XYZ file of N, CA and C in Angstrom:
744
model
N 24.932 -28.054 46.978
C 23.696 -28.575 47.521
C 24.015 -29.789 48.375
N 23.475 -29.817 49.564
C 23.680 -30.924 50.496
C 22.326 -31.555 50.812
N 22.239 -32.870 50.678
C 21.005 -33.601 50.993
C 21.319 -34.683 52.011
N 20.455 -34.800 53.023
C 20.592 -35.821 54.058
C 19.343 -36.695 54.059
N 19.529 -37.986 54.329
C 18.407 -38.912 54.323
C 18.527 -39.876 55.495
N 17.431 -40.085 56.210
C 17.385 -41.046 57.314
C 15.968 -41.603 57.375
N 15.810 -42.872 57.129
C 14.469 -43.457 57.109
C 14.486 -44.839 57.757
N 13.346 -45.190 58.332
C 13.140 -46.507 58.927
C 11.804 -47.053 58.437
N 11.773 -48.314 58.125
C 10.528 -48.930 57.676
C 10.511 -50.384 58.114
N 9.315 -50.945 58.182
C 9.204 -52.338 58.569
C 7.799 -52.693 59.010
N 7.645 -53.897 59.559
C 6.334 -54.320 60.036
C 6.508 -55.241 61.238
N 5.437 -55.331 62.045
C 5.382 -56.249 63.179
C 4.037 -56.943 63.112
N 4.031 -58.242 62.953
C 2.814 -58.990 62.677
C 2.451 -59.887 63.858
N 1.293 -59.602 64.475
C 0.759 -60.502 65.490
C -0.039 -61.591 64.790
N 0.525 -62.763 64.722
C -0.111 -63.820 63.943
C -1.045 -64.684 64.780
N -1.291 -64.292 66.036
C -2.201 -65.084 66.867
C -1.564 -66.392 67.290
N -2.383 -67.387 67.458
C -1.850 -68.696 67.821
C -1.105 -69.259 66.619
N 0.195 -69.346 66.732
C 1.007 -69.715 65.591
C 1.213 -71.199 65.464
N 1.863 -71.577 64.381
C 2.149 -72.977 64.098
C 2.983 -73.571 65.225
N 2.613 -74.759 65.650
C 3.333 -75.417 66.737
C 2.660 -75.232 68.076
N 1.675 -74.359 68.122
C 0.981 -74.122 69.377
C -0.448 -74.656 69.349
N -1.032 -74.742 68.144
C -2.429 -75.134 68.033
C -2.591 -76.640 68.192
N -3.795 -77.008 68.656
C -4.157 -78.418 68.623
C -4.670 -78.750 67.230
N -4.355 -79.931 66.735
C -4.827 -80.308 65.406
C -4.865 -81.813 65.262
N -5.491 -82.270 64.240
C -5.604 -83.698 63.983
C -4.733 -84.060 62.807
N -3.722 -84.875 63.073
C -2.809 -85.290 62.021
C -2.984 -86.759 61.703
N -2.050 -87.327 60.921
C -2.155 -88.736 60.527
C -2.007 -89.664 61.713
N -1.382 -89.172 62.786
C -1.204 -90.032 63.961
C -2.133 -89.673 65.087
N -3.205 -88.966 64.817
C -4.137 -88.559 65.858
C -3.925 -87.108 66.207
N -4.381 -86.706 67.373
C -4.216 -85.329 67.811
C -2.743 -85.014 68.017
N -2.335 -83.851 67.598
C -0.934 -83.460 67.737
C -0.863 -81.999 68.138
N 0.340 -81.539 68.433
C 0.520 -80.155 68.848
C 0.240 -80.012 70.326
N -0.085 -78.791 70.731
C -0.395 -78.570 72.129
C 0.256 -77.305 72.627
N -0.247 -76.771 73.695
C 0.288 -75.547 74.261
C -0.373 -74.331 73.651
N -0.145 -73.189 74.231
C -0.691 -71.934 73.725
C 0.418 -70.902 73.671
N 0.196 -69.858 72.895
C 1.194 -68.791 72.823
C 1.111 -68.041 71.514
N 1.713 -66.859 71.461
C 1.742 -66.042 70.250
C 3.046 -66.278 69.493
N 2.970 -66.112 68.186
C 4.146 -66.298 67.344
C 4.289 -65.083 66.423
N 4.692 -63.935 66.958
C 4.788 -62.724 66.133
C 6.023 -62.758 65.234
N 5.943 -62.055 64.098
C 7.079 -61.921 63.196
C 7.294 -60.447 62.875
N 8.520 -60.079 62.533
C 8.811 -58.679 62.258
C 9.930 -58.576 61.227
N 9.999 -57.427 60.593
C 11.055 -57.136 59.645
C 11.259 -55.631 59.602
N 12.505 -55.185 59.497
C 12.763 -53.758 59.489
C 14.013 -53.402 58.704
N 14.018 -52.202 58.122
C 15.157 -51.700 57.358
C 15.430 -50.266 57.782
N 16.682 -49.941 58.012
C 17.105 -48.586 58.343
C 18.036 -48.100 57.233
N 17.742 -46.927 56.664
C 18.548 -46.350 55.598
C 19.014 -44.960 56.013
N 20.297 -44.724 55.809
C 20.879 -43.415 56.083
C 21.800 -43.039 54.930
N 21.896 -41.754 54.640
C 22.764 -41.351 53.550
C 22.874 -39.857 53.404
N 23.780 -39.466 52.528
C 23.964 -38.053 52.227
C 24.432 -37.912 50.785
N 24.230 -36.716 50.231
C 24.658 -36.410 48.874
C 25.131 -34.965 48.830
N 26.289 -34.730 48.216
C 26.854 -33.389 48.076
C 27.076 -33.115 46.593
N 26.517 -32.008 46.116
C 26.651 -31.634 44.711
C 27.241 -30.236 44.601
N 28.235 -30.104 43.737
C 28.878 -28.819 43.484
C 28.798 -28.518 41.996
N 28.237 -27.364 41.638
C 28.149 -26.935 40.234
C 28.967 -25.667 40.045
N 29.786 -25.677 39.010
C 30.627 -24.521 38.684
C 30.339 -24.113 37.239
N 29.964 -22.839 37.037
C 29.637 -22.321 35.718
C 30.527 -21.127 35.414
N 31.715 -21.361 34.841
C 32.624 -20.245 34.560
C 32.105 -19.302 33.488
N 31.235 -19.809 32.606
C 30.624 -18.965 31.576
C 29.281 -19.581 31.194
N 28.473 -18.821 30.469
C 27.136 -19.289 30.133
C 27.149 -20.549 29.282
N 28.206 -20.771 28.554
C 28.261 -21.917 27.642
C 28.970 -23.135 28.229
N 29.461 -23.033 29.469
C 30.258 -24.115 30.052
C 29.874 -24.326 31.511
N 29.677 -25.573 31.898
C 29.348 -25.896 33.289
C 29.949 -27.243 33.677
N 30.269 -27.379 34.980
C 30.829 -28.601 35.539
C 30.004 -29.006 36.765
N 29.821 -30.311 36.930
C 29.109 -30.845 38.095
C 29.923 -31.964 38.726
N 30.050 -31.898 40.067
C 30.687 -32.966 40.833
C 29.719 -33.382 41.934
N 29.455 -34.685 42.038
C 28.521 -35.186 43.039
C 29.135 -36.379 43.756
N 29.033 -36.373 45.070
C 29.451 -37.502 45.887
C 28.326 -37.900 46.824
N 28.091 -39.192 46.972
C 27.011 -39.642 47.845
C 27.374 -40.965 48.497
N 26.715 -41.215 49.633
C 26.894 -42.487 50.324
C 25.563 -42.881 50.948
N 25.215 -44.156 50.829
C 23.964 -44.647 51.383
C 24.213 -45.968 52.091
N 23.806 -46.018 53.352
C 23.950 -47.212 54.170
C 22.576 -47.807 54.434
N 22.445 -49.099 54.290
C 21.189 -49.794 54.563
C 21.480 -50.989 55.457
N 20.678 -51.155 56.489
C 20.842 -52.280 57.404
C 19.474 -52.780 57.812
N 19.385 -54.069 58.036
C 18.105 -54.652 58.418
C 18.068 -56.125 58.097
N 16.888 -56.599 57.803
C 16.700 -58.021 57.547
C 16.966 -58.378 56.094
N 17.033 -59.667 55.837
C 17.199 -60.220 54.498
C 18.475 -59.692 53.833
N 18.411 -59.215 52.591
C 19.610 -58.825 51.852
C 19.762 -57.310 51.780
N 19.286 -56.596 52.799
C 19.278 -55.139 52.756
C 20.562 -54.509 53.268
N 21.510 -55.284 53.756
C 22.704 -54.734 54.375
C 23.740 -54.375 53.314
N 23.879 -53.068 53.034
C 24.790 -52.645 51.978
C 25.321 -51.256 52.272
N 26.456 -50.958 51.661
C 27.118 -49.659 51.774
C 27.448 -49.215 50.352
N 26.708 -48.209 49.846
C 26.842 -47.741 48.469
C 27.514 -46.371 48.447
N 28.619 -46.257 47.703
C 29.340 -44.992 47.547
C 29.387 -44.643 46.067
N 29.031 -43.399 45.731
C 28.979 -42.948 44.341
C 29.722 -41.632 44.196
N 30.538 -41.523 43.160
C 31.232 -40.286 42.828
C 31.082 -40.049 41.328
N 30.601 -38.858 40.944
C 30.371 -38.582 39.533
C 30.878 -37.200 39.158
N 31.249 -37.075 37.879
C 31.719 -35.805 37.321
C 31.119 -35.672 35.924
N 30.625 -34.478 35.607
C 30.075 -34.239 34.280
C 30.395 -32.825 33.834
N 30.429 -32.633 32.516
C 30.712 -31.322 31.932
C 29.839 -31.138 30.701
N 29.334 -29.911 30.520
C 28.520 -29.548 29.356
C 29.096 -28.285 28.724
N 29.214 -28.316 27.401
C 29.789 -27.176 26.674
C 28.940 -26.916 25.439
N 28.487 -25.676 25.291
C 27.650 -25.283 24.152
C 28.316 -24.120 23.419
N 29.261 -24.409 22.525
C 29.974 -23.323 21.837
C 29.107 -22.578 20.825
N 28.060 -23.228 20.301
C 27.127 -22.615 19.365
C 25.706 -22.965 19.800
N 24.740 -22.192 19.308
C 23.358 -22.488 19.647
C 22.940 -23.861 19.146
N 23.526 -24.314 18.068
C 23.138 -25.584 17.465
C 24.115 -26.727 17.780
N 25.063 -26.494 18.686
C 26.063 -27.516 18.999
C 26.242 -27.645 20.506
N 26.137 -28.875 21.014
C 26.308 -29.150 22.438
C 27.194 -30.377 22.624
N 28.180 -30.262 23.527
C 29.082 -31.365 23.868
C 28.894 -31.722 25.334
N 28.917 -33.003 25.654
C 28.724 -33.458 27.030
C 29.651 -34.630 27.321
N 30.137 -34.686 28.567
C 30.998 -35.788 29.007
C 30.681 -36.099 30.467
N 30.792 -37.367 30.830
C 30.500 -37.759 32.214
C 31.272 -39.013 32.579
N 31.517 -39.156 33.885
C 32.117 -40.372 34.430
C 31.534 -40.600 35.819
N 31.141 -41.841 36.093
C 30.501 -42.199 37.358
C 31.175 -43.446 37.904
N 31.515 -43.402 39.183
C 32.117 -44.556 39.847
C 31.231 -44.963 41.022
N 30.891 -46.247 41.078
C 30.050 -46.767 42.154
C 30.705 -47.984 42.784
N 30.615 -48.043 44.113
C 31.133 -49.196 44.853
C 30.072 -49.626 45.861
N 29.797 -50.926 45.877
C 28.818 -51.478 46.804
C 29.499 -52.570 47.627
N 29.421 -52.428 48.942
C 29.917 -53.465 49.847
C 28.724 -54.020 50.618
N 28.549 -55.330 50.554
C 27.467 -55.960 51.303
C 27.984 -56.266 52.702
N 27.442 -55.533 53.673
C 27.982 -55.605 55.034
C 27.695 -56.932 55.713
N 26.819 -57.743 55.127
C 26.573 -59.071 55.670
C 27.679 -60.041 55.279
N 28.640 -59.573 54.436
C 29.806 -60.376 54.100
C 29.655 -61.268 52.895
N 28.580 -61.080 52.100
C 28.377 -61.988 50.965
C 29.130 -61.553 49.717
N 29.749 -60.352 49.743
C 30.506 -59.948 48.574
C 30.507 -58.451 48.367
N 30.928 -58.029 47.179
C 31.001 -56.611 46.843
C 30.868 -56.451 45.332
N 30.628 -55.202 44.912
C 30.464 -54.904 43.496
C 30.967 -53.499 43.230
N 31.526 -53.277 42.041
C 31.965 -51.941 41.660
C 31.760 -51.755 40.161
N 31.544 -50.501 39.782
C 31.302 -50.192 38.363
C 31.794 -48.786 38.073
N 32.346 -48.618 36.881
C 32.737 -47.306 36.376
C 32.051 -47.100 35.033
N 31.278 -46.006 34.924
C 30.527 -45.698 33.696
C 31.001 -44.352 33.167
N 31.227 -44.283 31.874
C 31.703 -43.040 31.280
C 31.025 -42.842 29.931
N 30.854 -41.570 29.558
C 30.141 -41.298 28.329
C 30.568 -40.002 27.676
N 30.371 -39.943 26.360
C 30.623 -38.749 25.559
C 29.443 -38.558 24.623
N 29.021 -37.305 24.438
C 27.887 -37.058 23.577
C 28.024 -35.764 22.799
N 27.528 -35.764 21.561
C 27.520 -34.576 20.698
C 26.127 -34.449 20.096
N 25.550 -33.260 20.237
C 24.272 -32.961 19.600
C 24.443 -31.729 18.722
N 24.175 -31.870 17.446
C 24.320 -30.760 16.493
C 22.996 -30.566 15.768
N 22.494 -29.358 15.820
C 21.253 -29.062 15.110
C 20.198 -28.458 16.016
N 19.125 -27.986 15.397
C 18.949 -28.062 13.944
C 19.842 -27.084 13.182
N 20.564 -27.610 12.212
C 21.398 -26.814 11.326
C 20.804 -26.939 9.937
N 20.168 -25.855 9.480
C 19.327 -25.913 8.282
C 18.242 -26.953 8.533
N 18.199 -28.032 7.788
C 17.163 -29.043 8.005
C 17.683 -30.283 8.737
N 18.980 -30.293 9.063
C 19.594 -31.501 9.605
C 19.837 -31.395 11.107
N 19.717 -32.540 11.782
C 20.104 -32.677 13.189
C 20.784 -34.025 13.363
N 21.799 -34.063 14.213
C 22.516 -35.314 14.441
C 22.889 -35.431 15.919
N 22.780 -36.633 16.438
C 23.188 -36.939 17.809
C 24.124 -38.135 17.777
N 25.280 -37.979 18.405
C 26.253 -39.055 18.549
C 26.497 -39.282 20.036
N 26.516 -40.547 20.445
C 26.674 -40.837 21.869
C 27.498 -42.104 22.050
N 28.354 -42.077 23.055
C 29.157 -43.260 23.407
C 29.025 -43.510 24.912
N 28.816 -44.769 25.294
C 28.730 -45.167 26.689
C 29.606 -46.389 26.924
N 30.407 -46.327 27.964
C 31.253 -47.457 28.335
C 31.050 -47.827 29.792
N 31.144 -49.116 30.109
C 30.945 -49.598 31.473
C 32.007 -50.641 31.788
N 32.667 -50.476 32.923
C 33.551 -51.485 33.495
C 32.952 -51.905 34.830
N 32.599 -53.166 34.986
C 31.949 -53.606 36.214
C 32.500 -54.952 36.652
N 32.410 -55.176 37.955
C 32.854 -56.438 38.519
C 32.123 -56.718 39.813
N 31.814 -57.984 40.057
C 31.125 -58.395 41.277
C 31.809 -59.622 41.854
N 31.837 -59.680 43.169
C 32.393 -60.836 43.870
C 31.356 -61.307 44.888
N 30.939 -62.555 44.763
C 29.980 -63.146 45.683
C 30.639 -64.300 46.414
N 30.559 -64.278 47.741
C 31.166 -65.316 48.562
C 30.105 -66.350 48.929
N 30.317 -67.583 48.524
C 29.402 -68.666 48.849
C 30.001 -69.482 49.987
N 29.246 -69.603 51.062
C 29.747 -70.319 52.229
C 30.018 -71.781 51.860
N 31.253 -72.203 52.040
C 31.622 -73.580 51.759
C 31.976 -73.850 50.313
N 31.772 -72.852 49.412
C 32.038 -73.086 47.997
C 33.010 -72.058 47.414
N 33.646 -71.247 48.235
C 34.587 -70.257 47.730
C 33.880 -69.019 47.221
N 34.506 -68.353 46.263
C 33.977 -67.097 45.737
C 33.750 -67.190 44.232
N 32.791 -66.384 43.751
C 32.496 -66.304 42.321
C 32.708 -64.874 41.855
N 33.295 -64.718 40.667
C 33.583 -63.399 40.118
C 32.814 -63.210 38.816
N 32.227 -62.021 38.658
C 31.460 -61.688 37.461
C 31.948 -60.331 36.957
N 32.763 -60.322 35.910
C 33.329 -59.094 35.353
C 32.772 -58.849 33.960
N 32.511 -57.569 33.650
C 31.997 -57.190 32.341
C 32.661 -55.911 31.859
N 32.854 -55.833 30.545
C 33.301 -54.611 29.877
C 32.364 -54.361 28.707
N 31.707 -53.184 28.702
C 30.724 -52.884 27.663
C 31.066 -51.581 26.955
N 30.839 -51.552 25.657
C 31.004 -50.344 24.847
C 29.808 -50.238 23.914
N 29.131 -49.070 23.963
C 27.919 -48.887 23.172
C 27.970 -47.553 22.440
N 27.473 -47.573 21.200
C 27.484 -46.384 20.345
C 26.075 -46.126 19.819
N 25.717 -44.853 19.757
C 24.371 -44.481 19.300
C 24.471 -43.332 18.304
N 23.669 -43.417 17.238
C 23.606 -42.378 16.220
C 22.143 -42.123 15.869
N 21.768 -40.841 15.833
C 20.440 -40.462 15.350
C 20.602 -39.295 14.383
N 20.061 -39.491 13.179
C 20.137 -38.480 12.129
C 18.713 -38.153 11.687
N 18.359 -36.848 11.670
C 17.013 -36.452 11.262
C 17.088 -35.376 10.178
N 16.051 -35.380 9.338
C 15.925 -34.385 8.272
C 14.501 -33.841 8.306
N 14.364 -32.532 8.485
C 13.057 -31.904 8.617
C 12.403 -31.739 7.257
N 11.230 -32.357 7.102
C 10.447 -32.182 5.879
C 9.614 -30.904 5.943
N 9.112 -30.602 7.154
C 8.304 -29.401 7.406
C 8.435 -29.088 8.885
N 7.628 -28.120 9.371
C 7.746 -27.717 10.776
C 7.494 -28.875 11.731
N 6.560 -29.771 11.399
C 6.187 -30.850 12.310
C 6.567 -32.234 11.795
N 7.187 -32.317 10.650
C 7.445 -33.612 10.037
C 8.948 -33.792 9.769
N 9.415 -35.024 9.953
C 10.826 -35.299 9.698
C 11.037 -36.785 9.427
N 12.092 -37.063 8.707
C 12.577 -38.419 8.507
C 13.730 -38.652 9.475
N 13.926 -39.897 9.910
C 15.005 -40.158 10.853
C 15.648 -41.510 10.587
N 16.895 -41.612 11.054
C 17.646 -42.865 11.026
C 18.278 -43.038 12.398
N 18.020 -44.182 13.040
C 18.587 -44.513 14.349
C 19.478 -45.741 14.222
N 20.589 -45.734 14.952
C 21.463 -46.905 14.981
C 22.081 -47.040 16.366
N 22.058 -48.255 16.909
C 22.664 -48.554 18.203
C 23.460 -49.843 18.067
N 24.724 -49.783 18.419
C 25.575 -50.961 18.310
C 26.516 -51.018 19.501
N 26.944 -52.226 19.820
C 27.863 -52.365 20.943
C 28.108 -53.817 21.272
N 28.940 -54.012 22.280
C 29.296 -55.361 22.703
C 29.599 -55.371 24.192
N 29.392 -56.531 24.785
C 29.721 -56.781 26.185
C 30.657 -57.971 26.232
N 31.789 -57.795 26.875
C 32.767 -58.866 27.002
C 32.843 -59.300 28.458
N 33.211 -60.562 28.655
C 33.274 -61.102 29.999
C 32.025 -61.915 30.298
N 31.421 -61.696 31.463
C 30.240 -62.440 31.880
C 29.061 -62.110 30.962
N 28.383 -63.129 30.433
C 27.257 -62.978 29.507
C 27.634 -62.115 28.299
N 28.723 -62.459 27.643
C 29.211 -61.684 26.491
C 28.206 -61.719 25.353
N 28.043 -60.568 24.692
C 27.137 -60.506 23.559
C 27.517 -59.345 22.653
N 26.939 -59.353 21.454
C 27.141 -58.277 20.486
C 25.790 -57.950 19.859
N 25.504 -56.641 19.703
C 24.179 -56.245 19.215
C 24.286 -55.104 18.215
N 23.426 -55.155 17.201
C 23.291 -54.063 16.242
C 21.808 -53.871 15.960
N 21.326 -52.653 16.197
C 19.935 -52.307 15.927
C 19.896 -51.014 15.123
N 19.097 -51.001 14.038
C 18.940 -49.774 13.275
C 17.493 -49.648 12.807
N 17.089 -48.404 12.579
C 15.718 -48.147 12.168
C 15.684 -46.913 11.276
N 14.779 -46.909 10.316
C 14.540 -45.764 9.460
C 13.041 -45.498 9.475
N 12.657 -44.208 9.587
C 11.236 -43.959 9.707
C 10.835 -42.508 9.549
N 9.568 -42.259 9.908
C 8.926 -40.949 9.762
C 8.335 -40.554 11.108
N 8.457 -39.259 11.475
C 7.977 -38.772 12.757
C 7.154 -37.501 12.560
N 6.010 -37.427 13.255
C 5.112 -36.272 13.154
C 4.814 -35.745 14.554
N 5.000 -34.448 14.782
C 4.744 -33.833 16.081
C 3.261 -33.529 16.233
N 2.602 -34.238 17.152
C 1.193 -33.967 17.440
C 1.071 -32.695 18.276
N 1.902 -32.598 19.322
C 2.022 -31.397 20.138
C 3.498 -31.109 20.324
N 3.804 -30.137 21.160
C 5.209 -29.800 21.419
C 5.932 -30.942 22.108
N 5.220 -31.724 22.911
C 5.851 -32.774 23.711
C 5.486 -34.190 23.260
N 4.613 -34.342 22.290
C 4.151 -35.660 21.883
C 4.275 -35.810 20.374
N 4.854 -36.943 19.948
C 5.050 -37.202 18.525
C 4.619 -38.625 18.196
N 4.244 -38.834 16.947
C 3.896 -40.147 16.425
C 4.988 -40.575 15.448
N 5.548 -41.767 15.671
C 6.655 -42.253 14.845
C 6.314 -43.615 14.260
N 6.610 -43.785 12.979
C 6.463 -45.069 12.291
C 7.809 -45.426 11.678
N 8.253 -46.676 11.878
C 9.598 -47.037 11.426
C 9.694 -48.511 11.064
N 10.706 -48.806 10.272
C 11.103 -50.182 9.976
C 12.389 -50.443 10.755
N 12.383 -51.486 11.593
C 13.488 -51.722 12.528
C 14.074 -53.114 12.345
N 15.395 -53.199 12.452
C 16.110 -54.475 12.373
C 17.010 -54.588 13.608
N 16.940 -55.724 14.264
C 17.794 -55.977 15.433
C 18.505 -57.309 15.271
N 19.816 -57.296 15.493
C 20.637 -58.495 15.391
C 21.386 -58.666 16.709
N 21.108 -59.756 17.425
C 21.731 -60.028 18.714
C 22.480 -61.340 18.642
N 23.757 -61.314 19.028
C 24.588 -62.511 19.045
C 25.182 -62.696 20.444
N 24.804 -63.802 21.100
C 25.406 -64.145 22.385
C 26.714 -64.886 22.126
N 27.794 -64.381 22.694
C 29.118 -64.899 22.382
C 29.553 -66.038 23.295
N 28.912 -66.206 24.448
C 29.290 -67.325 25.309
C 28.532 -68.575 24.868
N 29.172 -69.716 25.035
C 28.633 -70.971 24.505
C 27.299 -71.343 25.138
N 27.085 -71.009 26.410
C 25.869 -71.418 27.107
C 24.620 -70.719 26.555
N 24.783 -69.475 26.067
C 23.631 -68.718 25.593
C 23.626 -68.511 24.088
N 24.494 -69.211 23.363
C 24.579 -69.023 21.912
C 23.265 -69.352 21.216
N 22.491 -70.267 21.776
C 21.226 -70.656 21.146
C 20.190 -69.540 21.203
N 20.391 -68.526 22.060
C 19.414 -67.449 22.188
C 19.736 -66.261 21.279
N 20.679 -66.398 20.385
C 20.952 -65.354 19.398
C 19.799 -65.293 18.400
N 19.526 -64.100 17.885
C 18.428 -63.975 16.930
C 18.582 -62.717 16.087
N 17.812 -62.679 14.997
C 17.708 -61.518 14.126
C 16.231 -61.250 13.896
N 15.802 -60.003 14.133
C 14.383 -59.676 14.057
C 14.170 -58.437 13.209
N 13.047 -58.437 12.471
C 12.624 -57.277 11.691
C 11.205 -56.923 12.111
N 10.893 -55.637 12.164
C 9.562 -55.239 12.603
C 9.176 -53.894 12.005
N 7.857 -53.683 11.908
C 7.288 -52.390 11.568
C 6.689 -51.830 12.852
N 7.201 -50.701 13.321
C 6.802 -50.148 14.617
C 6.043 -48.841 14.446
N 5.047 -48.649 15.307
C 4.354 -47.367 15.440
C 4.393 -46.993 16.915
N 5.004 -45.847 17.238
C 5.237 -45.445 18.617
C 4.734 -44.034 18.886
N 4.317 -43.812 20.128
C 4.080 -42.467 20.635
C 5.320 -42.047 21.419
N 5.920 -40.929 21.087
C 7.194 -40.498 21.651
C 6.967 -39.248 22.499
N 7.442 -39.291 23.752
C 7.379 -38.125 24.620
C 8.714 -37.390 24.546
N 8.690 -36.097 24.289
C 9.890 -35.277 24.207
C 9.917 -34.298 25.382
N 11.029 -34.363 26.156
C 11.180 -33.475 27.321
C 12.293 -32.485 27.060
């Protein structure tokens, strides 16, 4: 699949007699003078393309490769060159078991010369169930990112981060529409704005319709900021939650 994009947007404002042209009364008497228009304008031009290739060697296995590039030019901070390359794979060896893996690389260059940014994101996921009354989802996400900003007269600043996050969801079916669940999310970010987080919840979920469910849970969240500047914003919270959940 090939997608092409080309768009232009902006505005042109006739502001009439603009500042500096009107006559007015100031603290020193009449000031200003002259006549004329003072129009203002702003515009952005975006161009890009995306190429996607899907390969399905068998019904239970598929691969996707996508490459894209988007260029933006115009006023303010819109000047950028974004390149993305991604790869993903899905494997379903059993009706109740699905494996997924992905990796995404992004690079952004600010064509106005203020800096650049890059990130690599990768993930692994396992979904098993429903097997008898049990279902389980395991997921891992990792991010390597870095940014460089050039400050005129002050050198350059670097912002690097490494993140690792883990997710677990375990459910037990009480009946066709009712189930108990346990959710857990934990991870850490090292480098710029380092922190560590653990969140878990246990609760009950009821399916109102095929796509809408009502969930009630007891949730605990523990957040620890590891850098000295933000250490005071660490906290531990407990809550009783009632949520409407959309299932797609």
